[in-house]
Amino acid sequence: MIFRALNIARWPLLCLFFISGCAASPDEAASPQGYPQAYLDRLMPKEAAKTLSPQEAQGKKSFERVFSHLKSQDLGERITQSYAQSIYFNDTFRTVKKRDDLITYLQKTADSTPVNSVHVLDVFSSGNDIYIKWKMSFTFHILGDEKRSHSIGISHLKLNSGGQIVLHQDFWDGVEGFYQHLPIIGGWIKNIREDL
């Protein structure tokens, strides 16, 4: 009865319609850096540096301590300084709830990406929520072939009273940043995007 009322049969069509709004235009997709660079090119000119609140400054410092130095030898120490022992961390690939597991995960990530850079574009907050807008570039190897990826995203952070991150949720396009580069599925994803 409820399925008839919701007309579930139309949901796949609605989802397809919604997803089509997320696709890059052919010109933007043809760019080596895809739509992330097109987005950055269209941003308003950078205004004078704003003064961050103490909470925003601490969130930015904790974020950059780890992600601007992902290849550093002291990554574990940096994560220990920036993240509480009990956390919620999700980067769309993995969910982690303990700092030690985050150290292991990010060290493996750093080892598998020969080149990695993350640059903070902006920081803003609402109440106790901090949002870090960033751009990321990284390389990785798939079946011996080196892939270069560019992405944009936002990380939602919450800090404890000691200034350590207790919540880190990333919002970014994993298809543009990673999945489209995979053999077989990547070609399928590109074809779908071009057809939308």
PDB file of C-alpha atoms in Angstrom:
ATOM      1  CA  MET A   1       0.000   0.000   0.000  1.00  0.00           C
ATOM      2  CA  ILE A   2       2.714   2.476   0.986  1.00  0.00           C
ATOM      3  CA  PHE A   3       4.728   1.583  -2.135  1.00  0.00           C
ATOM      4  CA  ARG A   4       1.773   2.518  -4.335  1.00  0.00           C
ATOM      5  CA  ALA A   5       1.347   5.795  -2.478  1.00  0.00           C
ATOM      6  CA  LEU A   6       5.027   6.653  -2.954  1.00  0.00           C
ATOM      7  CA  ASN A   7       5.000   5.350  -6.531  1.00  0.00           C
ATOM      8  CA  ILE A   8       8.396   3.652  -6.069  1.00  0.00           C
ATOM      9  CA  ALA A   9       8.468   2.646  -9.742  1.00  0.00           C
ATOM     10  CA  ARG A  10       9.286   6.257 -10.667  1.00  0.00           C
ATOM     11  CA  TRP A  11      12.200   6.594  -8.213  1.00  0.00           C
ATOM     12  CA  PRO A  12      14.903   5.241 -10.564  1.00  0.00           C
ATOM     13  CA  LEU A  13      13.875   7.842 -13.129  1.00  0.00           C
ATOM     14  CA  LEU A  14      13.979  10.588 -10.501  1.00  0.00           C
ATOM     15  CA  CYS A  15      17.418   9.410  -9.339  1.00  0.00           C
ATOM     16  CA  LEU A  16      18.683   9.412 -12.921  1.00  0.00           C
ATOM     17  CA  PHE A  17      17.322  12.940 -13.392  1.00  0.00           C
ATOM     18  CA  PHE A  18      19.033  14.082 -10.176  1.00  0.00           C
ATOM     19  CA  ILE A  19      22.364  12.482 -11.097  1.00  0.00           C
ATOM     20  CA  SER A  20      22.322  14.132 -14.514  1.00  0.00           C
ATOM     21  CA  GLY A  21      22.464  17.498 -12.782  1.00  0.00           C
ATOM     22  CA  CYS A  22      25.797  16.480 -11.247  1.00  0.00           C
ATOM     23  CA  ALA A  23      27.476  15.654 -14.556  1.00  0.00           C
ATOM     24  CA  ALA A  24      30.175  17.835 -16.071  1.00  0.00           C
ATOM     25  CA  SER A  25      29.598  19.448 -19.436  1.00  0.00           C
ATOM     26  CA  PRO A  26      31.587  17.865 -22.318  1.00  0.00           C
ATOM     27  CA  ASP A  27      33.965  20.865 -22.480  1.00  0.00           C
ATOM     28  CA  GLU A  28      34.651  20.726 -18.748  1.00  0.00           C
ATOM     29  CA  ALA A  29      35.002  16.936 -18.703  1.00  0.00           C
ATOM     30  CA  ALA A  30      37.523  17.135 -21.581  1.00  0.00           C
ATOM     31  CA  SER A  31      39.836  19.320 -19.505  1.00  0.00           C
ATOM     32  CA  PRO A  32      42.709  17.384 -17.916  1.00  0.00           C
ATOM     33  CA  GLN A  33      41.490  18.572 -14.524  1.00  0.00           C
ATOM     34  CA  GLY A  34      37.768  18.078 -15.289  1.00  0.00           C
ATOM     35  CA  TYR A  35      35.048  20.117 -13.710  1.00  0.00           C
ATOM     36  CA  PRO A  36      36.957  20.843 -10.453  1.00  0.00           C
ATOM     37  CA  GLN A  37      39.170  23.302 -12.354  1.00  0.00           C
ATOM     38  CA  ALA A  38      36.176  24.777 -14.189  1.00  0.00           C
ATOM     39  CA  TYR A  39      34.549  25.391 -10.789  1.00  0.00           C
ATOM     40  CA  LEU A  40      37.692  27.035  -9.414  1.00  0.00           C
ATOM     41  CA  ASP A  41      38.007  29.215 -12.539  1.00  0.00           C
ATOM     42  CA  ARG A  42      34.470  30.530 -12.036  1.00  0.00           C
ATOM     43  CA  LEU A  43      34.830  31.450  -8.364  1.00  0.00           C
ATOM     44  CA  MET A  44      34.664  35.120  -7.575  1.00  0.00           C
ATOM     45  CA  PRO A  45      38.080  36.785  -7.299  1.00  0.00           C
ATOM     46  CA  LYS A  46      39.642  36.082  -3.929  1.00  0.00           C
ATOM     47  CA  GLU A  47      38.671  38.695  -1.380  1.00  0.00           C
ATOM     48  CA  ALA A  48      41.101  39.982   1.203  1.00  0.00           C
ATOM     49  CA  ALA A  49      41.944  37.351   3.786  1.00  0.00           C
ATOM     50  CA  LYS A  50      39.238  37.182   6.397  1.00  0.00           C
ATOM     51  CA  THR A  51      39.901  36.860  10.084  1.00  0.00           C
ATOM     52  CA  LEU A  52      39.044  33.376  11.282  1.00  0.00           C
ATOM     53  CA  SER A  53      37.321  32.790  14.594  1.00  0.00           C
ATOM     54  CA  PRO A  54      39.448  30.879  17.140  1.00  0.00           C
ATOM     55  CA  GLN A  55      37.382  27.755  16.426  1.00  0.00           C
ATOM     56  CA  GLU A  56      37.822  28.114  12.639  1.00  0.00           C
ATOM     57  CA  ALA A  57      41.560  28.719  13.058  1.00  0.00           C
ATOM     58  CA  GLN A  58      41.917  25.601  15.239  1.00  0.00           C
ATOM     59  CA  GLY A  59      39.926  23.483  12.759  1.00  0.00           C
ATOM     60  CA  LYS A  60      42.064  24.697   9.853  1.00  0.00           C
ATOM     61  CA  LYS A  61      45.273  24.096  11.816  1.00  0.00           C
ATOM     62  CA  SER A  62      44.247  20.543  12.766  1.00  0.00           C
ATOM     63  CA  PHE A  63      43.143  19.748   9.198  1.00  0.00           C
ATOM     64  CA  GLU A  64      46.282  21.160   7.549  1.00  0.00           C
ATOM     65  CA  ARG A  65      48.568  19.520  10.130  1.00  0.00           C
ATOM     66  CA  VAL A  66      47.494  16.166   8.692  1.00  0.00           C
ATOM     67  CA  PHE A  67      46.357  16.636   5.098  1.00  0.00           C
ATOM     68  CA  SER A  68      48.936  19.186   3.953  1.00  0.00           C
ATOM     69  CA  HIS A  69      51.643  16.816   5.228  1.00  0.00           C
ATOM     70  CA  LEU A  70      50.228  13.398   4.344  1.00  0.00           C
ATOM     71  CA  LYS A  71      53.623  12.177   3.092  1.00  0.00           C
ATOM     72  CA  SER A  72      55.564  13.303   6.184  1.00  0.00           C
ATOM     73  CA  GLN A  73      57.475  10.773   8.280  1.00  0.00           C
ATOM     74  CA  ASP A  74      55.715  11.967  11.440  1.00  0.00           C
ATOM     75  CA  LEU A  75      52.169  11.495  10.095  1.00  0.00           C
ATOM     76  CA  GLY A  76      51.158   9.335  13.074  1.00  0.00           C
ATOM     77  CA  GLU A  77      52.216  12.068  15.510  1.00  0.00           C
ATOM     78  CA  ARG A  78      50.384  14.695  13.463  1.00  0.00           C
ATOM     79  CA  ILE A  79      47.178  12.631  13.547  1.00  0.00           C
ATOM     80  CA  THR A  80      47.581  12.078  17.304  1.00  0.00           C
ATOM     81  CA  GLN A  81      47.834  15.859  17.811  1.00  0.00           C
ATOM     82  CA  SER A  82      44.861  16.624  15.560  1.00  0.00           C
ATOM     83  CA  TYR A  83      42.338  13.829  16.244  1.00  0.00           C
ATOM     84  CA  ALA A  84      40.786  12.584  19.495  1.00  0.00           C
ATOM     85  CA  GLN A  85      41.086   8.885  20.393  1.00  0.00           C
ATOM     86  CA  SER A  86      37.383   8.226  19.708  1.00  0.00           C
ATOM     87  CA  ILE A  87      36.290   9.750  16.387  1.00  0.00           C
ATOM     88  CA  TYR A  88      33.924   9.522  13.468  1.00  0.00           C
ATOM     89  CA  PHE A  89      35.919   9.881  10.229  1.00  0.00           C
ATOM     90  CA  ASN A  90      34.458   9.259   6.771  1.00  0.00           C
ATOM     91  CA  ASP A  91      36.141  10.207   3.481  1.00  0.00           C
ATOM     92  CA  THR A  92      33.576   8.352   1.279  1.00  0.00           C
ATOM     93  CA  PHE A  93      35.963   5.392   0.982  1.00  0.00           C
ATOM     94  CA  ARG A  94      36.249   4.355   4.615  1.00  0.00           C
ATOM     95  CA  THR A  95      34.602   5.021   7.967  1.00  0.00           C
ATOM     96  CA  VAL A  96      36.922   4.976  10.973  1.00  0.00           C
ATOM     97  CA  LYS A  97      36.008   5.322  14.652  1.00  0.00           C
ATOM     98  CA  LYS A  98      39.397   5.041  16.403  1.00  0.00           C
ATOM     99  CA  ARG A  99      42.443   7.269  16.003  1.00  0.00           C
ATOM    100  CA  ASP A 100      44.839   4.300  15.728  1.00  0.00           C
ATOM    101  CA  ASP A 101      42.786   2.932  12.821  1.00  0.00           C
ATOM    102  CA  LEU A 102      42.895   6.376  11.181  1.00  0.00           C
ATOM    103  CA  ILE A 103      46.694   6.419  11.486  1.00  0.00           C
ATOM    104  CA  THR A 104      46.914   3.015   9.780  1.00  0.00           C
ATOM    105  CA  TYR A 105      44.447   4.023   7.053  1.00  0.00           C
ATOM    106  CA  LEU A 106      46.070   7.373   6.225  1.00  0.00           C
ATOM    107  CA  GLN A 107      49.586   5.886   6.254  1.00  0.00           C
ATOM    108  CA  LYS A 108      48.438   3.267   3.710  1.00  0.00           C
ATOM    109  CA  THR A 109      46.793   6.026   1.679  1.00  0.00           C
ATOM    110  CA  ALA A 110      49.997   8.089   1.719  1.00  0.00           C
ATOM    111  CA  ASP A 111      52.076   5.051   0.723  1.00  0.00           C
ATOM    112  CA  SER A 112      49.828   4.363  -2.278  1.00  0.00           C
ATOM    113  CA  THR A 113      49.841   7.943  -3.623  1.00  0.00           C
ATOM    114  CA  PRO A 114      53.297   9.094  -4.778  1.00  0.00           C
ATOM    115  CA  VAL A 115      52.137  12.708  -5.198  1.00  0.00           C
ATOM    116  CA  ASN A 116      49.479  14.259  -3.025  1.00  0.00           C
ATOM    117  CA  SER A 117      48.551  17.864  -2.290  1.00  0.00           C
ATOM    118  CA  VAL A 118      45.638  19.414  -0.440  1.00  0.00           C
ATOM    119  CA  HIS A 119      45.121  23.181  -0.372  1.00  0.00           C
ATOM    120  CA  VAL A 120      42.568  24.899   1.862  1.00  0.00           C
ATOM    121  CA  LEU A 121      40.462  27.361  -0.135  1.00  0.00           C
ATOM    122  CA  ASP A 122      38.182  28.647   2.632  1.00  0.00           C
ATOM    123  CA  VAL A 123      37.041  28.017   6.186  1.00  0.00           C
ATOM    124  CA  PHE A 124      33.627  28.853   7.578  1.00  0.00           C
ATOM    125  CA  SER A 125      31.508  27.786  10.515  1.00  0.00           C
ATOM    126  CA  SER A 126      27.983  27.553  11.812  1.00  0.00           C
ATOM    127  CA  GLY A 127      27.660  27.114  15.551  1.00  0.00           C
ATOM    128  CA  ASN A 128      30.091  24.357  16.556  1.00  0.00           C
ATOM    129  CA  ASP A 129      30.386  23.030  12.990  1.00  0.00           C
ATOM    130  CA  ILE A 130      33.481  23.936  10.967  1.00  0.00           C
ATOM    131  CA  TYR A 131      33.632  23.550   7.179  1.00  0.00           C
ATOM    132  CA  ILE A 132      36.913  23.407   5.268  1.00  0.00           C
ATOM    133  CA  LYS A 133      36.637  23.933   1.492  1.00  0.00           C
ATOM    134  CA  TRP A 134      39.630  22.380  -0.288  1.00  0.00           C
ATOM    135  CA  LYS A 135      41.145  21.285  -3.571  1.00  0.00           C
ATOM    136  CA  MET A 136      43.155  18.087  -3.845  1.00  0.00           C
ATOM    137  CA  SER A 137      45.498  16.622  -6.445  1.00  0.00           C
ATOM    138  CA  PHE A 138      46.982  13.164  -6.254  1.00  0.00           C
ATOM    139  CA  THR A 139      48.451  10.398  -8.364  1.00  0.00           C
ATOM    140  CA  PHE A 140      47.864   6.697  -8.029  1.00  0.00           C
ATOM    141  CA  HIS A 141      48.656   3.578 -10.036  1.00  0.00           C
ATOM    142  CA  ILE A 142      46.131   1.167 -11.526  1.00  0.00           C
ATOM    143  CA  LEU A 143      47.494  -1.893 -13.319  1.00  0.00           C
ATOM    144  CA  GLY A 144      50.859  -0.155 -13.713  1.00  0.00           C
ATOM    145  CA  ASP A 145      49.338   2.973 -15.261  1.00  0.00           C
ATOM    146  CA  GLU A 146      49.796   6.256 -13.398  1.00  0.00           C
ATOM    147  CA  LYS A 147      46.634   8.337 -13.011  1.00  0.00           C
ATOM    148  CA  ARG A 148      46.520  11.998 -11.971  1.00  0.00           C
ATOM    149  CA  SER A 149      43.368  13.174 -10.275  1.00  0.00           C
ATOM    150  CA  HIS A 150      42.012  16.571  -9.236  1.00  0.00           C
ATOM    151  CA  SER A 151      39.069  17.101  -6.944  1.00  0.00           C
ATOM    152  CA  ILE A 152      37.300  19.679  -4.831  1.00  0.00           C
ATOM    153  CA  GLY A 153      35.407  19.110  -1.634  1.00  0.00           C
ATOM    154  CA  ILE A 154      34.344  20.192   1.805  1.00  0.00           C
ATOM    155  CA  SER A 155      35.227  18.588   5.125  1.00  0.00           C
ATOM    156  CA  HIS A 156      32.774  19.007   8.005  1.00  0.00           C
ATOM    157  CA  LEU A 157      34.620  19.027  11.340  1.00  0.00           C
ATOM    158  CA  LYS A 158      33.683  19.143  15.009  1.00  0.00           C
ATOM    159  CA  LEU A 159      36.281  19.675  17.734  1.00  0.00           C
ATOM    160  CA  ASN A 160      36.380  18.611  21.368  1.00  0.00           C
ATOM    161  CA  SER A 161      37.188  21.074  24.176  1.00  0.00           C
ATOM    162  CA  GLY A 162      40.911  20.352  23.654  1.00  0.00           C
ATOM    163  CA  GLY A 163      40.750  21.404  19.996  1.00  0.00           C
ATOM    164  CA  GLN A 164      41.030  17.861  18.600  1.00  0.00           C
ATOM    165  CA  ILE A 165      38.799  16.651  15.777  1.00  0.00           C
ATOM    166  CA  VAL A 166      36.049  14.261  16.918  1.00  0.00           C
ATOM    167  CA  LEU A 167      34.017  14.323  13.677  1.00  0.00           C
ATOM    168  CA  HIS A 168      35.376  14.513  10.116  1.00  0.00           C
ATOM    169  CA  GLN A 169      32.974  13.943   7.223  1.00  0.00           C
ATOM    170  CA  ASP A 170      34.189  14.608   3.670  1.00  0.00           C
ATOM    171  CA  PHE A 171      31.857  15.670   0.881  1.00  0.00           C
ATOM    172  CA  TRP A 172      33.462  15.289  -2.541  1.00  0.00           C
ATOM    173  CA  ASP A 173      32.906  13.636  -5.915  1.00  0.00           C
ATOM    174  CA  GLY A 174      34.553  10.211  -5.679  1.00  0.00           C
ATOM    175  CA  VAL A 175      33.551   9.447  -9.266  1.00  0.00           C
ATOM    176  CA  GLU A 176      35.506  12.399 -10.666  1.00  0.00           C
ATOM    177  CA  GLY A 177      38.363  11.933  -8.230  1.00  0.00           C
ATOM    178  CA  PHE A 178      38.805   8.163  -8.384  1.00  0.00           C
ATOM    179  CA  TYR A 179      36.203   5.751  -9.781  1.00  0.00           C
ATOM    180  CA  GLN A 180      36.251   7.080 -13.370  1.00  0.00           C
ATOM    181  CA  HIS A 181      39.919   6.060 -13.562  1.00  0.00           C
ATOM    182  CA  LEU A 182      39.259   2.381 -12.809  1.00  0.00           C
ATOM    183  CA  PRO A 183      39.451  -0.182 -15.623  1.00  0.00           C
ATOM    184  CA  ILE A 184      36.084  -1.272 -17.069  1.00  0.00           C
ATOM    185  CA  ILE A 185      33.891   0.560 -14.562  1.00  0.00           C
ATOM    186  CA  GLY A 186      35.643   3.866 -15.335  1.00  0.00           C
ATOM    187  CA  GLY A 187      34.759   3.650 -19.027  1.00  0.00           C
ATOM    188  CA  TRP A 188      31.199   2.729 -18.146  1.00  0.00           C
ATOM    189  CA  ILE A 189      30.925   5.719 -15.801  1.00  0.00           C
ATOM    190  CA  LYS A 190      32.361   8.093 -18.427  1.00  0.00           C
ATOM    191  CA  ASN A 191      29.864   6.817 -21.012  1.00  0.00           C
ATOM    192  CA  ILE A 192      26.961   7.354 -18.631  1.00  0.00           C
ATOM    193  CA  ARG A 193      28.116  10.899 -17.859  1.00  0.00           C
ATOM    194  CA  GLU A 194      28.474  11.724 -21.558  1.00  0.00           C
ATOM    195  CA  ASP A 195      24.989  10.397 -22.289  1.00  0.00           C
ATOM    196  CA  LEU A 196      23.277  12.410 -19.545  1.00  0.00           C
TER     197      LEU A 196
END
